[in-house]
Coordinates of C-alpha atoms in Angstrom, one line a residue:
M11 CA 68.0 -106.3 75.6
I12 CA 64.6 -107.2 74.5
Y13 CA 62.3 -109.0 76.9
R14 CA 59.4 -111.3 75.9
H15 CA 56.4 -113.1 77.3
A16 CA 53.6 -115.1 75.6
I17 CA 50.0 -115.1 76.6
G18 CA 48.1 -117.6 74.4
A19 CA 49.2 -116.8 70.9
T20 CA 50.2 -113.4 71.6
I21 CA 53.9 -112.3 72.3
Y22 CA 54.6 -109.2 74.1
A23 CA 58.0 -107.7 73.7
F24 CA 59.5 -105.2 75.9
D25 CA 62.5 -103.0 74.4
D26 CA 64.6 -103.0 77.6
L27 CA 64.5 -103.2 81.3
R28 CA 63.3 -99.7 81.6
D29 CA 60.3 -100.4 79.4
L30 CA 59.7 -103.8 81.0
M31 CA 59.7 -102.2 84.5
A32 CA 57.3 -99.3 83.5
K33 CA 54.9 -101.7 81.9
A34 CA 55.0 -104.1 85.1
T35 CA 54.1 -101.0 87.5
P36 CA 50.6 -100.9 88.9
L37 CA 48.8 -97.9 87.1
R38 CA 49.3 -94.7 88.2
S39 CA 48.6 -91.0 86.6
G40 CA 52.3 -90.0 86.7
D41 CA 53.1 -93.0 84.4
R42 CA 50.1 -92.5 82.2
L43 CA 51.2 -88.9 82.0
A44 CA 54.8 -89.7 81.0
G45 CA 53.4 -92.0 78.3
I46 CA 55.2 -95.2 79.5
A47 CA 52.5 -97.1 81.5
A48 CA 51.0 -100.4 80.1
D49 CA 48.0 -99.7 78.0
S50 CA 46.0 -102.7 78.9
A51 CA 45.8 -105.1 81.9
E52 CA 47.2 -107.9 79.7
V53 CA 50.3 -106.0 78.8
M54 CA 51.0 -105.3 82.5
I55 CA 50.5 -109.0 83.3
A56 CA 52.9 -110.1 80.4
A57 CA 55.4 -107.5 81.7
R58 CA 55.3 -108.9 85.2
M59 CA 55.7 -112.4 84.2
A60 CA 58.5 -111.6 81.9
L61 CA 60.0 -109.5 84.8
A62 CA 59.4 -112.3 87.3
D63 CA 62.0 -114.3 85.0
V64 CA 64.8 -111.6 85.1
P65 CA 67.9 -112.6 86.8
L66 CA 68.7 -110.2 89.8
K67 CA 72.3 -109.9 88.1
Q68 CA 70.7 -108.5 85.0
F69 CA 70.1 -105.3 87.0
L70 CA 73.9 -104.8 87.6
L71 CA 74.5 -105.3 83.8
E72 CA 71.9 -103.0 82.2
A73 CA 71.0 -99.7 83.8
V74 CA 67.9 -97.9 83.5
V75 CA 69.7 -94.6 83.4
P76 CA 72.9 -94.6 81.4
Y77 CA 76.1 -94.8 83.8
E78 CA 78.0 -92.4 81.9
E79 CA 75.3 -89.8 81.9
D80 CA 74.0 -90.0 85.6
E81 CA 75.9 -89.8 89.0
V82 CA 73.1 -91.5 90.9
T83 CA 73.7 -94.5 88.7
R84 CA 77.4 -94.4 89.1
L85 CA 76.7 -94.3 93.0
I86 CA 74.5 -97.5 92.8
I87 CA 77.0 -99.4 90.7
D88 CA 80.2 -98.4 92.0
G89 CA 78.8 -98.7 95.6
H90 CA 77.1 -102.2 95.3
D91 CA 78.2 -104.8 98.0
A92 CA 78.8 -107.8 95.9
A93 CA 79.5 -109.8 99.0
A94 CA 76.1 -109.0 100.9
F95 CA 74.5 -109.6 97.5
G96 CA 75.9 -113.4 97.5
I97 CA 72.9 -114.7 99.4
V98 CA 70.4 -113.7 96.6
S99 CA 72.9 -113.6 93.5
S100 CA 71.3 -116.7 91.9
L101 CA 67.6 -115.5 92.2
T102 CA 65.4 -114.1 89.5
V103 CA 63.0 -111.3 90.6
G104 CA 60.0 -113.8 91.1
G105 CA 62.6 -116.2 93.1
F106 CA 63.6 -112.9 95.1
R107 CA 60.0 -112.3 96.1
D108 CA 59.3 -116.0 97.1
W109 CA 62.4 -115.7 99.2
L110 CA 61.5 -112.5 100.9
L111 CA 58.4 -114.0 102.0
S112 CA 59.8 -117.2 103.4
D113 CA 60.9 -117.8 106.7
A114 CA 64.6 -117.7 105.4
A115 CA 64.5 -113.9 105.1
T116 CA 64.9 -113.1 108.9
T117 CA 65.3 -109.6 110.2
E118 CA 69.2 -110.2 110.7
I119 CA 69.6 -111.5 107.3
L120 CA 67.7 -108.7 105.8
G121 CA 69.9 -106.2 107.5
N122 CA 72.9 -107.8 106.2
L123 CA 71.5 -108.0 102.8
A124 CA 70.6 -104.3 102.3
G125 CA 73.8 -103.0 100.8
G126 CA 73.6 -105.9 98.3
I127 CA 70.3 -104.7 96.9
T128 CA 70.0 -102.1 94.3
P129 CA 67.0 -99.7 94.1
E130 CA 66.2 -101.2 90.8
M131 CA 66.0 -104.7 92.4
A132 CA 63.9 -103.6 94.9
A133 CA 61.4 -101.6 92.8
A134 CA 61.2 -104.5 90.5
V135 CA 60.4 -107.3 93.1
S136 CA 57.9 -104.7 94.5
K137 CA 56.0 -104.6 91.1
L138 CA 55.1 -108.4 91.7
M139 CA 54.1 -108.1 95.4
R140 CA 50.5 -107.6 96.6
N141 CA 50.0 -104.9 99.4
Q142 CA 50.2 -107.7 102.0
D143 CA 53.4 -108.8 100.6
L144 CA 54.9 -105.1 100.9
I145 CA 53.6 -105.0 104.5
L146 CA 54.9 -108.3 105.7
V147 CA 58.5 -108.1 104.4
A148 CA 58.7 -104.3 105.6
K149 CA 57.6 -105.4 109.0
K150 CA 60.6 -108.0 109.2
C151 CA 63.1 -104.9 108.3
E152 CA 64.6 -103.2 111.2
V153 CA 66.6 -100.0 110.8
T154 CA 68.0 -98.2 113.7
T155 CA 69.4 -94.6 113.7
R156 CA 70.5 -92.3 116.5
F157 CA 71.1 -88.6 117.2
R158 CA 69.7 -87.5 120.5
N159 CA 67.4 -90.4 120.6
T160 CA 67.1 -93.9 119.2
I161 CA 64.8 -94.3 116.3
G162 CA 63.4 -97.4 114.6
L163 CA 63.6 -99.9 117.2
R164 CA 60.9 -102.8 116.9
G165 CA 57.7 -102.1 118.7
R166 CA 58.0 -98.2 118.5
M167 CA 56.9 -95.6 115.9
S168 CA 58.1 -91.9 116.0
T169 CA 56.5 -88.8 114.9
R170 CA 58.0 -85.5 113.5
L171 CA 56.4 -82.7 115.0
Q172 CA 55.4 -80.2 112.1
P173 CA 54.4 -76.7 113.5
N174 CA 54.4 -75.0 110.2
H175 CA 52.9 -71.3 110.2
P176 CA 52.3 -69.3 107.0
F177 CA 54.2 -66.5 108.3
D178 CA 56.8 -68.2 110.5
D179 CA 55.4 -66.7 113.4
A180 CA 57.5 -67.6 116.4
R181 CA 54.4 -67.7 118.9
G182 CA 52.1 -69.5 116.5
I183 CA 55.2 -72.2 116.0
S184 CA 55.6 -72.3 119.8
A185 CA 52.0 -72.9 120.5
S186 CA 52.0 -75.8 118.0
V187 CA 55.1 -77.3 119.3
L188 CA 53.7 -77.2 122.8
D189 CA 50.4 -78.6 121.7
G190 CA 52.5 -81.5 120.0
I191 CA 54.4 -82.2 123.1
L192 CA 51.5 -82.3 125.3
L193 CA 50.1 -85.1 123.0
G194 CA 53.5 -87.1 122.9
S195 CA 54.8 -86.1 119.4
G196 CA 58.2 -84.8 118.4
D197 CA 60.5 -87.7 119.2
A198 CA 61.7 -88.0 115.4
C199 CA 62.3 -84.5 115.5
I200 CA 60.6 -81.0 115.6
G201 CA 60.7 -79.8 112.1
I202 CA 59.5 -76.7 110.4
N203 CA 59.1 -76.1 106.8
P204 CA 59.7 -72.3 106.6
A205 CA 57.4 -69.9 104.6
S206 CA 60.6 -67.8 104.0
D207 CA 63.9 -68.4 102.5
D208 CA 65.5 -65.4 104.1
P209 CA 68.5 -66.9 105.9
E210 CA 67.8 -64.3 108.8
V211 CA 64.3 -65.7 109.5
I212 CA 65.5 -69.1 109.2
G213 CA 68.2 -68.6 111.8
G214 CA 65.8 -67.3 114.1
L215 CA 63.5 -70.4 113.6
V216 CA 66.9 -72.7 114.4
R217 CA 67.3 -70.4 117.6
L218 CA 63.8 -70.9 118.6
L219 CA 63.8 -74.5 118.4
D220 CA 67.0 -74.9 119.9
D221 CA 65.9 -72.8 122.8
I222 CA 62.8 -75.2 123.2
I223 CA 64.5 -78.3 123.2
A224 CA 67.3 -76.9 125.7
T225 CA 65.1 -75.3 127.9
L226 CA 63.0 -78.3 128.4
Q227 CA 65.8 -80.7 128.2
I228 CA 63.8 -82.8 125.4
P229 CA 65.8 -85.7 123.9
T230 CA 65.0 -84.9 120.3
Q231 CA 66.3 -83.1 117.3
A232 CA 65.3 -79.9 115.6
C233 CA 65.3 -79.4 111.7
V234 CA 64.3 -76.2 109.8
L235 CA 63.8 -77.9 106.3
T236 CA 65.4 -75.2 104.3
H237 CA 67.7 -75.7 101.1
V238 CA 71.0 -77.2 102.1
T239 CA 73.2 -74.2 101.0
T240 CA 71.1 -72.1 103.5
T241 CA 71.8 -74.7 106.2
L242 CA 75.6 -74.6 105.1
G243 CA 75.4 -70.9 105.5
L244 CA 73.8 -71.0 109.0
I245 CA 76.5 -73.5 110.0
G246 CA 79.3 -71.4 109.0
Q247 CA 77.7 -68.5 111.1
G248 CA 77.9 -70.8 114.3
M249 CA 74.0 -71.6 114.4
P250 CA 73.0 -74.4 116.5
V251 CA 72.0 -76.6 113.7
D252 CA 71.0 -80.2 114.5
L253 CA 69.7 -82.0 111.4
V254 CA 70.7 -81.0 107.8
F255 CA 67.7 -81.3 105.4
Q256 CA 67.4 -81.6 101.7
S257 CA 64.9 -82.7 99.3
I258 CA 66.3 -85.4 96.9
A259 CA 65.3 -87.4 93.7
G260 CA 66.6 -90.4 91.8
T261 CA 68.4 -89.0 88.8
Q262 CA 71.4 -86.4 88.5
A263 CA 69.3 -84.3 86.3
A264 CA 66.3 -84.0 88.9
N265 CA 68.6 -83.4 91.7
R266 CA 70.0 -80.5 89.6
S267 CA 66.5 -79.1 89.4
F268 CA 66.7 -79.1 93.4
G269 CA 70.0 -77.1 93.1
I270 CA 72.2 -80.1 94.5
D271 CA 74.6 -82.7 93.6
L272 CA 76.4 -85.6 95.5
A273 CA 79.4 -83.5 96.1
L274 CA 77.2 -80.8 97.8
L275 CA 75.4 -83.4 100.1
R276 CA 78.8 -84.6 101.0
E277 CA 80.0 -81.2 102.1
A278 CA 76.7 -80.7 104.0
H279 CA 77.0 -84.3 105.6
Q280 CA 80.6 -83.3 106.8
A281 CA 79.5 -79.8 107.9
G282 CA 76.7 -81.5 110.1
L283 CA 79.0 -84.2 111.6
S284 CA 81.5 -81.4 112.5
L285 CA 78.9 -79.8 114.9
R286 CA 79.0 -82.8 117.1
R287 CA 75.6 -82.0 118.6
G288 CA 74.2 -85.4 118.9
T289 CA 74.3 -87.2 122.2
V290 CA 73.7 -90.9 121.5
G291 CA 74.6 -91.0 117.7
D292 CA 75.9 -89.1 114.8
N293 CA 73.2 -89.6 112.1
V294 CA 72.8 -85.9 110.9
M295 CA 71.0 -85.9 107.8
Y296 CA 67.4 -85.7 107.0
F297 CA 65.9 -86.4 103.4
E298 CA 62.4 -86.1 101.9
T299 CA 61.4 -87.7 98.6
G300 CA 58.2 -88.3 96.7
Q301 CA 56.9 -90.1 93.6
G302 CA 56.8 -87.9 90.6
S303 CA 59.5 -85.4 91.4
A304 CA 61.9 -86.6 88.5
L305 CA 58.9 -86.6 86.1
S306 CA 57.7 -83.2 87.3
A307 CA 61.3 -81.9 86.4
N308 CA 61.3 -83.8 83.1
A309 CA 64.4 -85.5 84.4
H310 CA 63.0 -89.1 84.5
H311 CA 64.8 -90.6 81.3
G312 CA 61.5 -92.7 80.5
V313 CA 62.0 -94.5 84.0
D314 CA 58.8 -95.2 85.7
Q315 CA 58.2 -92.9 88.7
Q316 CA 58.2 -95.6 91.4
T317 CA 61.6 -97.0 90.1
C318 CA 63.0 -93.3 90.2
E319 CA 61.6 -92.9 93.7
A320 CA 63.6 -95.9 94.8
R321 CA 66.7 -94.7 93.2
A322 CA 66.5 -91.6 95.5
Y323 CA 66.9 -94.0 98.3
A324 CA 70.4 -95.0 97.1
V325 CA 71.1 -91.3 97.4
A326 CA 69.9 -91.0 100.8
R327 CA 71.7 -94.3 102.0
A328 CA 75.0 -93.0 101.0
F329 CA 74.9 -90.2 103.8
D330 CA 73.7 -92.3 106.8
P331 CA 70.6 -90.4 107.6
L332 CA 68.6 -90.0 110.7
L333 CA 65.5 -89.8 108.8
V334 CA 64.1 -90.3 105.5
N335 CA 60.3 -89.8 104.4
S336 CA 58.3 -90.2 101.4
V337 CA 55.9 -87.5 101.1
V338 CA 53.6 -89.6 99.3
G339 CA 50.7 -87.9 98.3
F340 CA 52.0 -84.3 98.1
I341 CA 53.0 -83.8 94.5
G342 CA 49.4 -84.0 93.3
P343 CA 46.9 -86.1 91.3
E344 CA 48.9 -85.9 88.1
Y345 CA 51.3 -88.3 89.8
L346 CA 49.1 -90.2 92.2
Y347 CA 45.4 -89.5 91.0
D348 CA 43.4 -91.2 94.0
G349 CA 43.5 -92.7 97.5
K350 CA 44.0 -96.1 95.9
E351 CA 47.2 -94.9 94.0
I352 CA 48.5 -93.2 97.1
I353 CA 48.0 -96.0 99.2
R354 CA 49.9 -98.3 96.9
A355 CA 52.6 -95.9 96.5
G356 CA 53.0 -95.5 100.3
L357 CA 53.4 -99.1 100.8
E358 CA 55.7 -99.6 97.9
D359 CA 58.1 -96.6 99.2
H360 CA 58.2 -97.9 102.6
F361 CA 58.9 -101.3 101.4
C362 CA 61.8 -100.4 99.2
G363 CA 63.3 -97.9 101.6
K364 CA 63.4 -100.6 104.4
L365 CA 64.8 -103.2 102.0
L366 CA 67.5 -100.8 101.2
G367 CA 68.5 -100.1 104.7
L368 CA 66.9 -96.9 105.3
P369 CA 64.9 -95.4 108.3
L370 CA 62.0 -94.8 106.3
G371 CA 58.9 -92.8 107.3
V372 CA 56.0 -91.7 105.3
D373 CA 54.0 -88.3 105.3
V374 CA 50.6 -90.0 104.9
C375 CA 49.1 -87.0 103.0
Y376 CA 47.2 -85.8 100.1
T377 CA 46.3 -82.5 98.4
N378 CA 42.8 -81.2 98.3
H379 CA 42.5 -81.5 94.6
A380 CA 43.2 -85.2 94.7
E381 CA 40.4 -87.9 94.5
A382 CA 41.3 -88.9 98.0
D383 CA 40.1 -88.1 101.7
Q384 CA 40.7 -88.7 105.1
D385 CA 39.3 -92.2 105.2
D386 CA 42.0 -93.1 102.7
M387 CA 44.7 -91.6 104.7
D388 CA 43.4 -93.4 107.9
N389 CA 43.7 -96.7 105.9
L390 CA 47.1 -96.0 104.6
L391 CA 48.2 -95.2 108.2
T392 CA 46.9 -98.3 109.5
L393 CA 48.6 -100.3 106.8
L394 CA 52.1 -98.5 107.4
A395 CA 51.9 -99.0 111.1
A396 CA 51.3 -102.6 110.7
A397 CA 54.0 -102.8 108.2
G398 CA 56.5 -101.0 111.2
V399 CA 56.8 -97.5 109.5
T400 CA 59.6 -95.5 111.3
F401 CA 57.9 -92.3 111.8
I402 CA 55.0 -90.5 110.4
M403 CA 53.9 -86.8 110.7
G404 CA 52.2 -84.9 113.6
V405 CA 50.4 -81.8 112.0
P406 CA 48.0 -79.8 114.2
G407 CA 44.6 -80.9 113.2
A408 CA 46.1 -82.8 110.2
D409 CA 45.8 -79.8 108.3
D410 CA 49.1 -77.8 107.2
V411 CA 48.1 -74.2 107.2
M412 CA 51.2 -73.3 105.6
L413 CA 51.8 -76.1 102.9
N414 CA 48.1 -76.4 102.4
Y415 CA 47.8 -80.0 102.4
Q416 CA 46.3 -82.8 104.6
S417 CA 48.7 -84.8 106.4
T418 CA 48.4 -86.9 109.9
S419 CA 47.6 -85.3 113.2
F420 CA 49.0 -85.6 116.8
H421 CA 45.9 -87.8 117.6
D422 CA 46.4 -90.0 114.5
A423 CA 49.6 -91.1 116.1
L424 CA 48.0 -91.8 119.5
Y425 CA 45.6 -94.0 117.8
V426 CA 48.0 -95.9 115.8
R427 CA 50.1 -96.5 119.1
D428 CA 47.1 -97.5 120.9
L429 CA 45.9 -100.0 118.1
F430 CA 49.3 -101.8 117.9
G431 CA 50.7 -101.0 121.5
L432 CA 53.7 -98.8 119.8
K433 CA 55.7 -96.8 122.0
R434 CA 57.8 -93.8 121.1
A435 CA 61.7 -93.5 121.1
P436 CA 62.9 -94.6 124.6
E437 CA 64.6 -91.7 125.6
Y438 CA 61.6 -89.7 124.6
D439 CA 59.3 -92.0 126.7
D440 CA 61.4 -91.7 129.5
W441 CA 61.5 -87.8 129.3
L442 CA 57.7 -87.8 129.2
F443 CA 57.4 -89.7 132.4
R444 CA 60.0 -87.6 134.1
S445 CA 58.0 -84.5 133.1
G446 CA 54.9 -85.8 134.2
L447 CA 53.5 -86.0 130.8
A448 CA 53.0 -89.7 130.9
G449 CA 52.5 -92.4 133.3
A450 CA 54.6 -95.3 134.1
D451 CA 53.4 -97.2 131.4
F452 CA 54.3 -94.5 129.2
R453 CA 50.6 -93.4 128.4
L454 CA 49.9 -89.7 128.2
A455 CA 48.9 -88.7 131.6
G456 CA 47.0 -85.7 131.0
G457 CA 49.5 -83.6 133.1
T458 CA 51.4 -80.7 132.0
G459 CA 54.6 -81.3 134.0
L460 CA 57.4 -78.7 133.0
L461 CA 55.4 -76.9 130.5
P462 CA 53.4 -74.0 132.1
D463 CA 56.3 -71.6 133.0
F464 CA 58.0 -72.0 129.9
A465 CA 54.7 -71.7 127.8
S466 CA 53.8 -68.7 129.5
R467 CA 57.1 -67.1 128.9
L468 CA 57.3 -68.2 125.3
L469 CA 53.9 -67.0 124.6
A470 CA 53.9 -63.9 126.3

């Protein structure tokens, strides 16, 4: 179907919904690299005006990636909740934006609506929204998940304690874990990106984190972010696996480049559930995404990178994850060139994920060859905290010495918690108080509580 909009005497035509969505997207380097971006501001505005008039129902009739060729498209269409969609089914994309910003779109209603919104609908409406619109609507969305603690409650923000080490050294990792715990980090999870892909090394890291959590009786969960097939092997060996991790993307071909498909994720989900290691819930999956992954794999089908990213959230949604995060600036300036593009992408990802019913966190980050700096990350972190982000990263000094990129530190989490009056997961805050690490008001007390004897043994 061809979409048209006139500006003055000029009529702009867009070949199909995929082309229209790409041309309506705020400019970013990845779409320019793919050759699908609008070539002028006027074309972009014409595309947005045309997109605003598209009925939401059209997204159920016209797939941006063919149904017959792509299992993610089939997942989106076959799993669509028509009853939930009913409340907005008569709206256009522009009407949907207005409704989302209205008082009619309450937290409860948005929660009930999530299954009726497709990723393409979410991506489309985000293209018509200002940054403040993305923040305001995301703030109204509340998504709660549970494993050993409760994540996503209003007025709280969690952190993943990320103690990566370039040699997977147990003492170095342990020192970073203890540093993070003393600064109140780690309620989302303690999650290591391993430098090695050797199952024996990864198994050792799984046991290390399990020992720390069990010895200190921390109400949190561990994750070693290795490939899902490695985790399945570890589960088969009886290893104490808490969360099952996998990077995912928004097309079947992009997921194939990661060595996965939906059937493998289903197997991994069932394996994680079978261990029954959660104490307050059974959300066992952890997914990471990022704009540009489908393009970097030459698997985007001409779809803009933000819409591809939103489609990855449909994959995540199918497995009731505990955590999902967009590693927003990690892939590099070929996809998000500078601080402005990273900030916009982070707000888009958070909005789309929350609207689709996911516990969306963001790794507020950039690579050292991007036109960005820590001031840009401070800005994005503050905006996301205002928008109710589920969790962020806690990296020692904000400088990941294994992955070689810049993220957010334990102190950055303290900053936004102080600024917005945010608490951690309730079970984790209670543990900090019982351990002498936080006062009755849950602010860090500067004490060391249970840690010294354990630290001396662990780091000996």
